[in-house]
PDB file of C-alpha atoms and ligand atoms in Angstrom:
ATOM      1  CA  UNK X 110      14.133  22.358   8.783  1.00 91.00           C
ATOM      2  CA  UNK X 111      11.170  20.071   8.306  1.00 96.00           C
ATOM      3  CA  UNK X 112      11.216  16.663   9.299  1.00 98.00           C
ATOM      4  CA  UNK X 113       9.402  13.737   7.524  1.00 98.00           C
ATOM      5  CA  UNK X 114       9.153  10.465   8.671  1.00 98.00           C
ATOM      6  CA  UNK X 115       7.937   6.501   7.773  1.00 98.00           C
ATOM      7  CA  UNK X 116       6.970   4.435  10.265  1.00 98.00           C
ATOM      8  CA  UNK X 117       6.366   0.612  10.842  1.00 97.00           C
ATOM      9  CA  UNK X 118       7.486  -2.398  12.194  1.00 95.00           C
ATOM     10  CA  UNK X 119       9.952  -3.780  10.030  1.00 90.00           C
ATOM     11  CA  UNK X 120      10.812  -0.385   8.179  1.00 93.00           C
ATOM     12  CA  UNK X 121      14.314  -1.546   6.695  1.00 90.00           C
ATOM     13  CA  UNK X 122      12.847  -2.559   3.389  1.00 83.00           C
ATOM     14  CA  UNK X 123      11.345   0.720   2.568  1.00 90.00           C
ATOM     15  CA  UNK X 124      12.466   3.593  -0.276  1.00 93.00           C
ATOM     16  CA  UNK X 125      10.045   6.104   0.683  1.00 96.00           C
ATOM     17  CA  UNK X 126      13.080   8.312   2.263  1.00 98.00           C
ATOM     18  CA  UNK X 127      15.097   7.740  -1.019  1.00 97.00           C
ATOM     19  CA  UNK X 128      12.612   8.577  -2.981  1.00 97.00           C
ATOM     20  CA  UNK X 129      11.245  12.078  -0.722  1.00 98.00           C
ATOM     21  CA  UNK X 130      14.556  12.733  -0.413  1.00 98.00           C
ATOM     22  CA  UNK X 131      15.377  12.852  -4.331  1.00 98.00           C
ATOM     23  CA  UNK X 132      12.131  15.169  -4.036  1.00 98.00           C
ATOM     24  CA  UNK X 133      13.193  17.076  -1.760  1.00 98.00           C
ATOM     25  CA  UNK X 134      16.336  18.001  -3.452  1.00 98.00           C
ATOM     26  CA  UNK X 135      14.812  18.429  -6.593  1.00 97.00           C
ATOM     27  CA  UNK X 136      12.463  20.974  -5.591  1.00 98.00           C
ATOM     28  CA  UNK X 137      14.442  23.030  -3.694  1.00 97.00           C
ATOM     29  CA  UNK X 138      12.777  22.263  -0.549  1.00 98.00           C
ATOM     30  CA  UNK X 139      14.536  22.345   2.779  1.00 97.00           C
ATOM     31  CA  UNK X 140      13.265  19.351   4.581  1.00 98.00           C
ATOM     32  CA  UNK X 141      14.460  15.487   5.914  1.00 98.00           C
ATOM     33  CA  UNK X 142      12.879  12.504   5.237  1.00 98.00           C
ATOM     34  CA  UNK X 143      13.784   9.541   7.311  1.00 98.00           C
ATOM     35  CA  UNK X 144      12.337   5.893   8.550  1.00 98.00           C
ATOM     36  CA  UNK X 145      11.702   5.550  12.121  1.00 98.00           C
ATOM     37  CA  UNK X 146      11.179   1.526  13.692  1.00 98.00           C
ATOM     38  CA  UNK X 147       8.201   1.952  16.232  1.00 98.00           C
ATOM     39  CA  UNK X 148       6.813  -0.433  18.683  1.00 98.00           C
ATOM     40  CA  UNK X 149       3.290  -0.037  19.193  1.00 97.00           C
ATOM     41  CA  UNK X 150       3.612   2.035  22.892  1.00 98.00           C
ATOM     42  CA  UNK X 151       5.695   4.444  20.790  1.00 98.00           C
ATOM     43  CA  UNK X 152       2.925   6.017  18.631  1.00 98.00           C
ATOM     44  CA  UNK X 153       1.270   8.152  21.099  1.00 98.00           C
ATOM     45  CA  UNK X 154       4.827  10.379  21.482  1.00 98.00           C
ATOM     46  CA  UNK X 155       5.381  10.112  18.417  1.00 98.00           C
ATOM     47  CA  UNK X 156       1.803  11.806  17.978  1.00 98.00           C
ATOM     48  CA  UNK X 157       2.491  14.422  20.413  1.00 98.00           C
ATOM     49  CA  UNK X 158       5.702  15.320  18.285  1.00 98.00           C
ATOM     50  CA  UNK X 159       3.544  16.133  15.191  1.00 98.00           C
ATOM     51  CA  UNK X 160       1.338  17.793  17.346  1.00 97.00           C
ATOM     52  CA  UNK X 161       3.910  20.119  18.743  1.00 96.00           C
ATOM     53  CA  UNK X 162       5.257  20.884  15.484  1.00 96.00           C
ATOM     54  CA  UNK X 163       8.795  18.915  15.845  1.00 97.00           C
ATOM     55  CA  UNK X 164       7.747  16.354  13.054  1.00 98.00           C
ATOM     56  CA  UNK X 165       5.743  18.412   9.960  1.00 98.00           C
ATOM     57  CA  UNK X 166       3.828  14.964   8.759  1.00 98.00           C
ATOM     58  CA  UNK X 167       4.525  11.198   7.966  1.00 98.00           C
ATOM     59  CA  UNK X 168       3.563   8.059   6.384  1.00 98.00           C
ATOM     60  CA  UNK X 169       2.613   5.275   8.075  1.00 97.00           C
ATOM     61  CA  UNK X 170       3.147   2.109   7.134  1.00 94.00           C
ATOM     62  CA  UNK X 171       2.539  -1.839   8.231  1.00 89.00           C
ATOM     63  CA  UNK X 172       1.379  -2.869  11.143  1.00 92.00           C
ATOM     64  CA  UNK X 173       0.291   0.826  12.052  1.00 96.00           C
ATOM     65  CA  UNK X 174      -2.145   2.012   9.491  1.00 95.00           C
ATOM     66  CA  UNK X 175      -5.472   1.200  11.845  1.00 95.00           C
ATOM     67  CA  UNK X 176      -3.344   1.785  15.089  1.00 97.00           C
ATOM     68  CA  UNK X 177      -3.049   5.303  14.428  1.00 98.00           C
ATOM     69  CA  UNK X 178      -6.486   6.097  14.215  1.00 98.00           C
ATOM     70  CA  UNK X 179      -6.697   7.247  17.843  1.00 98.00           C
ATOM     71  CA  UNK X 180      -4.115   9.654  17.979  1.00 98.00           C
ATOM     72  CA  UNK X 181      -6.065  11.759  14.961  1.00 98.00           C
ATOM     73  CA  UNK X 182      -8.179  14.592  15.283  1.00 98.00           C
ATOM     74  CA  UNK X 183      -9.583  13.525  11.716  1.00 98.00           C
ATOM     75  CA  UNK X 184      -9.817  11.478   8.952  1.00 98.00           C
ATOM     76  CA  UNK X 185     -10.398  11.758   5.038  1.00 98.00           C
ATOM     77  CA  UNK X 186     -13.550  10.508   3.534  1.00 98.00           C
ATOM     78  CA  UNK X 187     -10.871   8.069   1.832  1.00 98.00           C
ATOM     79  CA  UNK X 188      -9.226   7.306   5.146  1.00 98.00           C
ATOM     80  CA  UNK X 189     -12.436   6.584   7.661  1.00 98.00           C
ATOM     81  CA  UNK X 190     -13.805   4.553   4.591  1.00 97.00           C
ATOM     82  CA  UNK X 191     -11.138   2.349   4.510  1.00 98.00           C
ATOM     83  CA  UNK X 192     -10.230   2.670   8.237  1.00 96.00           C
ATOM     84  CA  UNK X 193      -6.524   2.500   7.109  1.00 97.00           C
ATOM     85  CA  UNK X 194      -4.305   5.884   6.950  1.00 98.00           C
ATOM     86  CA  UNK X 195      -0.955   6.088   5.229  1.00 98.00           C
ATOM     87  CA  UNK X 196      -0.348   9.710   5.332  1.00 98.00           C
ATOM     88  CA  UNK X 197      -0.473  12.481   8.361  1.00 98.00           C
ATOM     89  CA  UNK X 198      -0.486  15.991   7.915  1.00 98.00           C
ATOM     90  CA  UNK X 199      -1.626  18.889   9.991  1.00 97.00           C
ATOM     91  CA  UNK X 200      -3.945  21.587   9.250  1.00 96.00           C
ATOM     92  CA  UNK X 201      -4.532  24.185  11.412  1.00 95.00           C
ATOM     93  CA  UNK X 202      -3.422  22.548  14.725  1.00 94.00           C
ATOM     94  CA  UNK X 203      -5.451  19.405  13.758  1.00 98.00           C
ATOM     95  CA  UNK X 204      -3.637  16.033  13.099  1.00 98.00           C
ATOM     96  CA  UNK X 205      -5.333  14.670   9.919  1.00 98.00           C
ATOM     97  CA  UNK X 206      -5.172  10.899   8.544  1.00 98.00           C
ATOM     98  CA  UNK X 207      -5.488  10.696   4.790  1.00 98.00           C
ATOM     99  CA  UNK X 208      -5.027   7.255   2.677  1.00 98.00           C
ATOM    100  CA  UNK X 209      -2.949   7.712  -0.686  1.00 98.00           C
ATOM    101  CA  UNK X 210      -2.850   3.713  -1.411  1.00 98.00           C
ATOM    102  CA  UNK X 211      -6.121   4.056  -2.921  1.00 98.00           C
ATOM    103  CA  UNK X 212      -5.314   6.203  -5.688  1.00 98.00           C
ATOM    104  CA  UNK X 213      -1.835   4.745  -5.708  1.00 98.00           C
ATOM    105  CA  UNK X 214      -3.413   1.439  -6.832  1.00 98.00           C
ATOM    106  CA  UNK X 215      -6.063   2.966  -9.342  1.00 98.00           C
ATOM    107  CA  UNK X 216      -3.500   5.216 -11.367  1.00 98.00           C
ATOM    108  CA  UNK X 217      -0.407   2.089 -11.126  1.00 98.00           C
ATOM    109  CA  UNK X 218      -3.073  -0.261 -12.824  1.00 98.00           C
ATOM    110  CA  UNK X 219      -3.680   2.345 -14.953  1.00 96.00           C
ATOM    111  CA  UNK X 220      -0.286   2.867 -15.980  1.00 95.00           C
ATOM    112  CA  UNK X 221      -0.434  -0.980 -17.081  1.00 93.00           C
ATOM    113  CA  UNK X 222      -3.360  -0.764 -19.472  1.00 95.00           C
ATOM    114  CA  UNK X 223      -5.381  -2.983 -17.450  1.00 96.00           C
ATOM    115  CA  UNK X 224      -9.214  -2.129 -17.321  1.00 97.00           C
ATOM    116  CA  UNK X 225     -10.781  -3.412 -14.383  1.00 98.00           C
ATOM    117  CA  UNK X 226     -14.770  -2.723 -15.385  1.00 98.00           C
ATOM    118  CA  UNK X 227     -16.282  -5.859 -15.620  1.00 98.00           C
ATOM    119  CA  UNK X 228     -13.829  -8.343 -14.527  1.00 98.00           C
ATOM    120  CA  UNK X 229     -13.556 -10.449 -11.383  1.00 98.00           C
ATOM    121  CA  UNK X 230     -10.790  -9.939  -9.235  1.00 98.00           C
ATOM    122  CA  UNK X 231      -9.239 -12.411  -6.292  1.00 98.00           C
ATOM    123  CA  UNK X 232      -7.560 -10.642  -3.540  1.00 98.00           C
ATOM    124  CA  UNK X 233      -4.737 -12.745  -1.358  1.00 98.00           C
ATOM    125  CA  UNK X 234      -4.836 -11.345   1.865  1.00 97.00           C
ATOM    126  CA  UNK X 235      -6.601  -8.931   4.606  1.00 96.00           C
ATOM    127  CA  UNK X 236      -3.590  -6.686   6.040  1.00 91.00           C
ATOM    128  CA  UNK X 237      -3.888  -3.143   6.075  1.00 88.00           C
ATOM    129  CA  UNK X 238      -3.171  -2.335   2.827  1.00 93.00           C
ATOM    130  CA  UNK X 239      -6.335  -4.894   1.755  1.00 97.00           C
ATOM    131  CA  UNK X 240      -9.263  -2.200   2.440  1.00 97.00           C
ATOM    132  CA  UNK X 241      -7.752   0.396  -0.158  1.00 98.00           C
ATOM    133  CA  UNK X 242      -7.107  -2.139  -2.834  1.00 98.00           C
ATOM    134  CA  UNK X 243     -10.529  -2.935  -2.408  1.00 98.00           C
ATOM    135  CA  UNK X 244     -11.990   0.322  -2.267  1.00 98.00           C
ATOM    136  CA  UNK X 245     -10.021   1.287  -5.674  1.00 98.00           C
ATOM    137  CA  UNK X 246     -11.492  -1.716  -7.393  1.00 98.00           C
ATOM    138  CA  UNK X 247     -14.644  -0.588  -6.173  1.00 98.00           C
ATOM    139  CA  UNK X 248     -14.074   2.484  -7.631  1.00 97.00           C
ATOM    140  CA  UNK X 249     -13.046   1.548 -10.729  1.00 98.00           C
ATOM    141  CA  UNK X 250     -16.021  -0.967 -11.048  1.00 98.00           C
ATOM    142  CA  UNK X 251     -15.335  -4.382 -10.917  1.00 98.00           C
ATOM    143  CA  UNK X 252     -17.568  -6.917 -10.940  1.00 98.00           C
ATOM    144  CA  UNK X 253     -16.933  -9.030  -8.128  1.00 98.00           C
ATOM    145  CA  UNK X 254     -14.381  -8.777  -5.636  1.00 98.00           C
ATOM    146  CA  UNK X 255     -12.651 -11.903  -3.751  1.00 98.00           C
ATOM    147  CA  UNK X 256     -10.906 -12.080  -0.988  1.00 98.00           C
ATOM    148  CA  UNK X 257      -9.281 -14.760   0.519  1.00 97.00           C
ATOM    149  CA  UNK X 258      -6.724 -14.851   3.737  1.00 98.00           C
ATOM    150  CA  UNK X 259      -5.089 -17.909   5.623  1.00 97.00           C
ATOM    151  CA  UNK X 260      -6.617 -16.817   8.834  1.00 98.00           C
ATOM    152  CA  UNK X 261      -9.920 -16.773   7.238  1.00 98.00           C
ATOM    153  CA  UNK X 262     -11.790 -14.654  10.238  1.00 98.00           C
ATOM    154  CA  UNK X 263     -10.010 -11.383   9.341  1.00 97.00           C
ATOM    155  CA  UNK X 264     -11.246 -11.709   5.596  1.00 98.00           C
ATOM    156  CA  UNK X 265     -14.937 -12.210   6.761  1.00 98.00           C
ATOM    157  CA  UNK X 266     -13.955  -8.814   9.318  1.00 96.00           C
ATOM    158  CA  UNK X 267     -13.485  -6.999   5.769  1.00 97.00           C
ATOM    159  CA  UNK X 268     -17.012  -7.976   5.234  1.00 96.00           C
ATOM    160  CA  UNK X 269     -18.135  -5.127   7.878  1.00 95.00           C
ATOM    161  CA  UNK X 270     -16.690  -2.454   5.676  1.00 95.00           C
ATOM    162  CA  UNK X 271     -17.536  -3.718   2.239  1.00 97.00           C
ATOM    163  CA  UNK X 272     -20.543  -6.188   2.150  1.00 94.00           C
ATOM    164  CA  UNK X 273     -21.078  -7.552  -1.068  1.00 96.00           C
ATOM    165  CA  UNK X 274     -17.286  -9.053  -0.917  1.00 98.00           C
ATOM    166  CA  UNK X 275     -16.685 -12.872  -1.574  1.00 98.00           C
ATOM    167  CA  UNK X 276     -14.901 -14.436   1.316  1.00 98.00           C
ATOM    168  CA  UNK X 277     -13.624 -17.860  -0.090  1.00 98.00           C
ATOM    169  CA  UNK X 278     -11.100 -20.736   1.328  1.00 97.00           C
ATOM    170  CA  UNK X 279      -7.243 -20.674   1.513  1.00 96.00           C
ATOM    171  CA  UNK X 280      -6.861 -22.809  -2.018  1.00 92.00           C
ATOM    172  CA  UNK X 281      -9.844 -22.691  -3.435  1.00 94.00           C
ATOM    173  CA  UNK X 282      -9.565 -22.173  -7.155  1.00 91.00           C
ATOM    174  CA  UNK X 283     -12.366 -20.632  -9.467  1.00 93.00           C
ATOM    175  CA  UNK X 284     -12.389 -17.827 -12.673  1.00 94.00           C
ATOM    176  CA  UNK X 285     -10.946 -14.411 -12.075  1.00 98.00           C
ATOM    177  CA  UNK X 286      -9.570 -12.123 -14.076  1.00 98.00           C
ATOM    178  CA  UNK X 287      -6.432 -10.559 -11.819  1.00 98.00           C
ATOM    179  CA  UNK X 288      -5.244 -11.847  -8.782  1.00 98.00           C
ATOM    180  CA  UNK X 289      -3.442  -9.763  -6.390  1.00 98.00           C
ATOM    181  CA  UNK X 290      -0.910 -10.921  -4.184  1.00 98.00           C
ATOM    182  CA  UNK X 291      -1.320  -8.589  -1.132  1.00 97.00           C
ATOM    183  CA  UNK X 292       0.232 -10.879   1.808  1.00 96.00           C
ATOM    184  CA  UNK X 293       3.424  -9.864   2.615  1.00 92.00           C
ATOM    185  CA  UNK X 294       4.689 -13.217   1.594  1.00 96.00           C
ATOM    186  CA  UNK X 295       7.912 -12.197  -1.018  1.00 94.00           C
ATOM    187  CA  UNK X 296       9.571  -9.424   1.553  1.00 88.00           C
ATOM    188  CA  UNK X 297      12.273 -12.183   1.703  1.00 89.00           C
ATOM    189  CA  UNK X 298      13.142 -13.192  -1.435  1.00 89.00           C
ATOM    190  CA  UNK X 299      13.037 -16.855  -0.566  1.00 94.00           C
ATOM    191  CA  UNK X 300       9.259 -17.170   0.911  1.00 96.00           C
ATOM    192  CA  UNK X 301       6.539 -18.866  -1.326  1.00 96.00           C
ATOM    193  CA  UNK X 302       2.983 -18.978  -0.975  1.00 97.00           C
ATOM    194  CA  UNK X 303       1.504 -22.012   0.094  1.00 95.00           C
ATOM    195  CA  UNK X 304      -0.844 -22.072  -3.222  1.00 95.00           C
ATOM    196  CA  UNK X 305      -0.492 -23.557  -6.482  1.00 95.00           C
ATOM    197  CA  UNK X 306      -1.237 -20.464  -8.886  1.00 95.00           C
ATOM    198  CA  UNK X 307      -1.083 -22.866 -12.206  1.00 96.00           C
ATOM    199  CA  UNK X 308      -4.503 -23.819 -11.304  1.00 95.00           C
ATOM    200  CA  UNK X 309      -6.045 -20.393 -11.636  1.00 95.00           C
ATOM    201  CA  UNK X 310      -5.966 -21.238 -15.306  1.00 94.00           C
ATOM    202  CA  UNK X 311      -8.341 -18.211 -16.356  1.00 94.00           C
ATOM    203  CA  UNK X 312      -6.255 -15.481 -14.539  1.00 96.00           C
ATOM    204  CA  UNK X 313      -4.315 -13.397 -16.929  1.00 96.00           C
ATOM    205  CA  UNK X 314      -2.990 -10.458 -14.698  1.00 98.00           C
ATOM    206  CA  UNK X 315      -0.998 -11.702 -11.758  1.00 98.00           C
ATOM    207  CA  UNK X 316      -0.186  -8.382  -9.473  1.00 98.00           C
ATOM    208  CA  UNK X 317       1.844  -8.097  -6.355  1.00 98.00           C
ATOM    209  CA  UNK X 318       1.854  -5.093  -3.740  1.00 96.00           C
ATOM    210  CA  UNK X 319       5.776  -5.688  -3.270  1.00 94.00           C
ATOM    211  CA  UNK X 320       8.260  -4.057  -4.769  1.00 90.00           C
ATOM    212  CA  UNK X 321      10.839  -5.012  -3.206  1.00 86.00           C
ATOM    213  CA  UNK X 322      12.272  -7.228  -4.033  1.00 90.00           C
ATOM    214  CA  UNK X 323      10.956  -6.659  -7.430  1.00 93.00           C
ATOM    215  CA  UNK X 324      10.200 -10.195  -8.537  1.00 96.00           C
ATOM    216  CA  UNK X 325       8.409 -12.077  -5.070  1.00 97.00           C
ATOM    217  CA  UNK X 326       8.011 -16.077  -5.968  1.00 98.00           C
ATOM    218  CA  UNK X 327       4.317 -15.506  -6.672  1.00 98.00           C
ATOM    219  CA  UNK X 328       5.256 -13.135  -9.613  1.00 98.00           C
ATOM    220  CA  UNK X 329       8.093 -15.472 -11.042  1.00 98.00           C
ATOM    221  CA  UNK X 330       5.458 -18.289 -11.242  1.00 98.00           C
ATOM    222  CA  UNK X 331       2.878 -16.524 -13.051  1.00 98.00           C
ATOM    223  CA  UNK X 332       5.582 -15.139 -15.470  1.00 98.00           C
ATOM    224  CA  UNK X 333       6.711 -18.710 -16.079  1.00 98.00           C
ATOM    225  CA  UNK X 334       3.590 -19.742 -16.688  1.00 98.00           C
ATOM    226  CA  UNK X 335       3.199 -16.509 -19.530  1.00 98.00           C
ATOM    227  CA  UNK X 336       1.160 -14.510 -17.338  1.00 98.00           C
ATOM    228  CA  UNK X 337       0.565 -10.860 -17.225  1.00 97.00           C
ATOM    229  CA  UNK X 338       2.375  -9.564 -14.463  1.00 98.00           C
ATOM    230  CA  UNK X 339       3.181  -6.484 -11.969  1.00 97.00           C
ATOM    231  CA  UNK X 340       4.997  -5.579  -8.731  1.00 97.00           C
ATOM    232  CA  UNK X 341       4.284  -2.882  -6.644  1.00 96.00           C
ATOM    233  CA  UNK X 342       6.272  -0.223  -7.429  1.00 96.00           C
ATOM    234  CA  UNK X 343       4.412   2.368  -9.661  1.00 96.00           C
ATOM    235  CA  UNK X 344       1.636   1.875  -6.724  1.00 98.00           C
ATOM    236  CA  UNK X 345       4.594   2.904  -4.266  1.00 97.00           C
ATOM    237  CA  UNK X 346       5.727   5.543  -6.462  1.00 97.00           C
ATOM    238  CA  UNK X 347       1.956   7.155  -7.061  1.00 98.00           C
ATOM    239  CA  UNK X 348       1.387   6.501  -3.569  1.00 98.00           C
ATOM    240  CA  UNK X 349       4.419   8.237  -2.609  1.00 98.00           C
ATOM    241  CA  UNK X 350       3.923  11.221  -4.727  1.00 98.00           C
ATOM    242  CA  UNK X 351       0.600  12.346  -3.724  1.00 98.00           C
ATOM    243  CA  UNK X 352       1.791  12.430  -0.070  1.00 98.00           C
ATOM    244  CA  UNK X 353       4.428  14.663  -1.517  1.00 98.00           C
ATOM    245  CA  UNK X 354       1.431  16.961  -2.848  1.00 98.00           C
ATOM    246  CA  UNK X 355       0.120  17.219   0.090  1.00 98.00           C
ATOM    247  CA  UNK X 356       3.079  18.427   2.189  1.00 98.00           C
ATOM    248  CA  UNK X 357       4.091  20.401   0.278  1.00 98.00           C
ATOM    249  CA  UNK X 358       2.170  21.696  -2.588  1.00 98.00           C
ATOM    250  CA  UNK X 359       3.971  20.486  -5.338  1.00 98.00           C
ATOM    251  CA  UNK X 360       3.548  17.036  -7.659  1.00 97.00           C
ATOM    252  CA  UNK X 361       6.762  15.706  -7.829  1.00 98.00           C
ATOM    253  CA  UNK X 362       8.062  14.541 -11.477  1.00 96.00           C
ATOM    254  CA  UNK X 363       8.159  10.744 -11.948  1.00 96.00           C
ATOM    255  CA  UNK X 364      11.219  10.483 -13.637  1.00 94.00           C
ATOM    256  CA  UNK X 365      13.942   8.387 -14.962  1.00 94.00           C
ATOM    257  CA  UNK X 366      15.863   8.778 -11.541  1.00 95.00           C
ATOM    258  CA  UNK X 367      12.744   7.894  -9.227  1.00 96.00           C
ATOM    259  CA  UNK X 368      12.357   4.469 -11.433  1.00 92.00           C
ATOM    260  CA  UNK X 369      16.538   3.977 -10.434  1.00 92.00           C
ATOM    261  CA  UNK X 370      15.627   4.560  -6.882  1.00 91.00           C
ATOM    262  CA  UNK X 371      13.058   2.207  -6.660  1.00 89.00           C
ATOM    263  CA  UNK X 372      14.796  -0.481  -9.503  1.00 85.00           C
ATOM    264  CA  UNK X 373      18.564  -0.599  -7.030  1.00 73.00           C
TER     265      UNK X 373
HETATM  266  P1  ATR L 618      -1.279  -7.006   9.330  1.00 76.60           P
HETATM  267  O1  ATR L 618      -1.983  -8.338   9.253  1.00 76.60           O
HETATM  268  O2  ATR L 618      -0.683  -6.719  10.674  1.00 76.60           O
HETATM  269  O3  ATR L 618      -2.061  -5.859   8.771  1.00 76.60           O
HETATM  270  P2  ATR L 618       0.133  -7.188   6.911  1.00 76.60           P
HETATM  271  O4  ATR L 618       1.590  -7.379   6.615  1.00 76.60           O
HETATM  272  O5  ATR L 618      -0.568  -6.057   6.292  1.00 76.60           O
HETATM  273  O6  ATR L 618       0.014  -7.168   8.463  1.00 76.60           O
HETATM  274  O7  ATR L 618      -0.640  -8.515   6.531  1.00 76.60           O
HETATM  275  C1  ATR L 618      -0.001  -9.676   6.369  1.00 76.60           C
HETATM  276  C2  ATR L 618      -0.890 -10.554   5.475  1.00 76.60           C
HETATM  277  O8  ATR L 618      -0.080 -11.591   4.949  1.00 76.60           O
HETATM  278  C3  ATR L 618      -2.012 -11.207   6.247  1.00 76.60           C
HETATM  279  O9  ATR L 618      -3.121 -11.342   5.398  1.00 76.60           O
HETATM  280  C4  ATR L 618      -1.395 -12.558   6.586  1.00 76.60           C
HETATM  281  O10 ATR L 618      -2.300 -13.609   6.801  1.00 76.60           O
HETATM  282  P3  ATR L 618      -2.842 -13.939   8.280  1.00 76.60           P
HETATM  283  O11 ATR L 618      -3.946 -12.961   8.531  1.00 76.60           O
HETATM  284  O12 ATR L 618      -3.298 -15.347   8.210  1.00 76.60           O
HETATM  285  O13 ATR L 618      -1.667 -13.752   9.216  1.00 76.60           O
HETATM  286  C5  ATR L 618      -0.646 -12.840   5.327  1.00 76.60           C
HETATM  287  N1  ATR L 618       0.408 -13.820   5.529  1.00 76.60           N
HETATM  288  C6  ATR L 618       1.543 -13.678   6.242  1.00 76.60           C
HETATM  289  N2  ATR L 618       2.292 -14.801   6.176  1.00 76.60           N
HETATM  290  C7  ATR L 618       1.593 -15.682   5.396  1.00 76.60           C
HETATM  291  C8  ATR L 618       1.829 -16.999   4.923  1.00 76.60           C
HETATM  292  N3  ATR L 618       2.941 -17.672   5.245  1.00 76.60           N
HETATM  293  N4  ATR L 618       0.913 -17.573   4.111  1.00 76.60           N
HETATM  294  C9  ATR L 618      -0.221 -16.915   3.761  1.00 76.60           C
HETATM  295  N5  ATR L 618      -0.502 -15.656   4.169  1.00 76.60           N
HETATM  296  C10 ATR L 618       0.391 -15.040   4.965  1.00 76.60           C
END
């Protein structure tokens, strides 16, 4: 049987095995899906696993997307561009790194109705996730991208992939369009950023990466104040699915029963 795995450090909050499970199932496909807690010294067996065949591929999730990198024979144009990998699959003896956040994000603000040619976008953040998020607004042609992080050094290192960004200060308030919560500030219910979001007074479109929990502080504010707003899920879900394509061949159904999974 084949085995499927996410890993990260935590890994308790994730639905990915729910939701390849239900996929699984629903396509007739023998196979597990399961999450797996790694420290850091545990990637390189867990490498050699997918290299001997035990483990058929797996996603990879925070802190590990740029920690991986070594133990790959190769990247996707997608993956080396953003120098973060989210999905592992082997071809031909060959461990290969491929990044599905990117069109994960493109199609989930698609699925919202929001056009992003044109407008100016503020990014909250520079984890792993930050470089697809980036590239997919590149690719969908904003105008200006901003990025701002509380350890403001590892926004200007974001510079070295994508040069014409806008590195700004923790608090510093001008005009943008969307603003995207990508810090993983939320995971518990009960954190709050350290920012007052009424004063981005031009910002319709409030989005957050988490999905769960479904509503982070960040989101509740902007909804109180009659923003615009969006979690992460459909990002999760398109995310999720595409990895599924990969594996094994097939685009899974978004359905009424993956929303459930994801909505428990
Ligand atoms: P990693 O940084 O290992 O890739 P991540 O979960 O992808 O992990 O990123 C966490 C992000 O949330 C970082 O941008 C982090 O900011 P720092 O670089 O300053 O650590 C941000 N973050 C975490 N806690 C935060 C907080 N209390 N306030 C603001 N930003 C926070």
């Amino acid at each position: 049987m084949k085995k499927y795995f996410v890993i990260g450090n935590p890994i308790e909050h994730s639905l990915s095995p729910e939701l390849h499970n239900y996929w699984l199932k629903s396509n007739n496909i023998e196979g597990s899906y399961s999450k797996k807690k790694l420290n850091e010294h545990d990637l390189k067996n867990f490498f050699l696993r997918i290299k001997n065949e035990e483990i058929s591929g797996a996603n990879i999730t925070v802190p590990f997307k740029k920690a991986v990198i070594p133990f790959l024979d190769e990247l996707s144009v997608e993956a080396e561009s953003t120098q973060s990998v989210n999905t592992i699959y082997l071809n031909k003896n060959k461990i290969i790194g491929h990044n599905t956040d990117i069109n994960g994000f493109e199609l989930a603000i698609k699925d919202c109705g929001f056009d992003v040619t044109g407008k100016k976008i503020l990014i909250l953040g520079a984890g792993g996730v930050v470089s697809s998020i980036i590239y997919a607004l590149n690719k969908m042609k904003a105008l200006e991208i901003t990025i701002c992080n509380r350890t403001k050094s590892k926004a200007e290192d974001m510079k070295f992939l994508y040069n014409d960004l806008i590195v700004i200060n923790w608090g510093e308030i001008y005009d943008f369009d969307m603003i995207i919560n990508a810090t993983s500030v939320g995971l518990n219910k009960e954190e709050k950023l350290n920012l007052d979001i009424s004063k981005f007074k031009s910002s319709n479109f409030f989005y957050d990466i988490i999905y769960n929990p479904p509503e982070t502080n960040f989101l509740k504010d902007a909804r109180n104040l009659g923003k615009k707003i969006q979690n992460g899920k459909r990002m999760f879900i398109h995310q999720a699915a595409q990895a599924f394509k990969i594996w094994h061949g097939i685009q899974p159904d978004i359905d009424d029963k993956v929303n459930r999974i994801i909505d428990k």
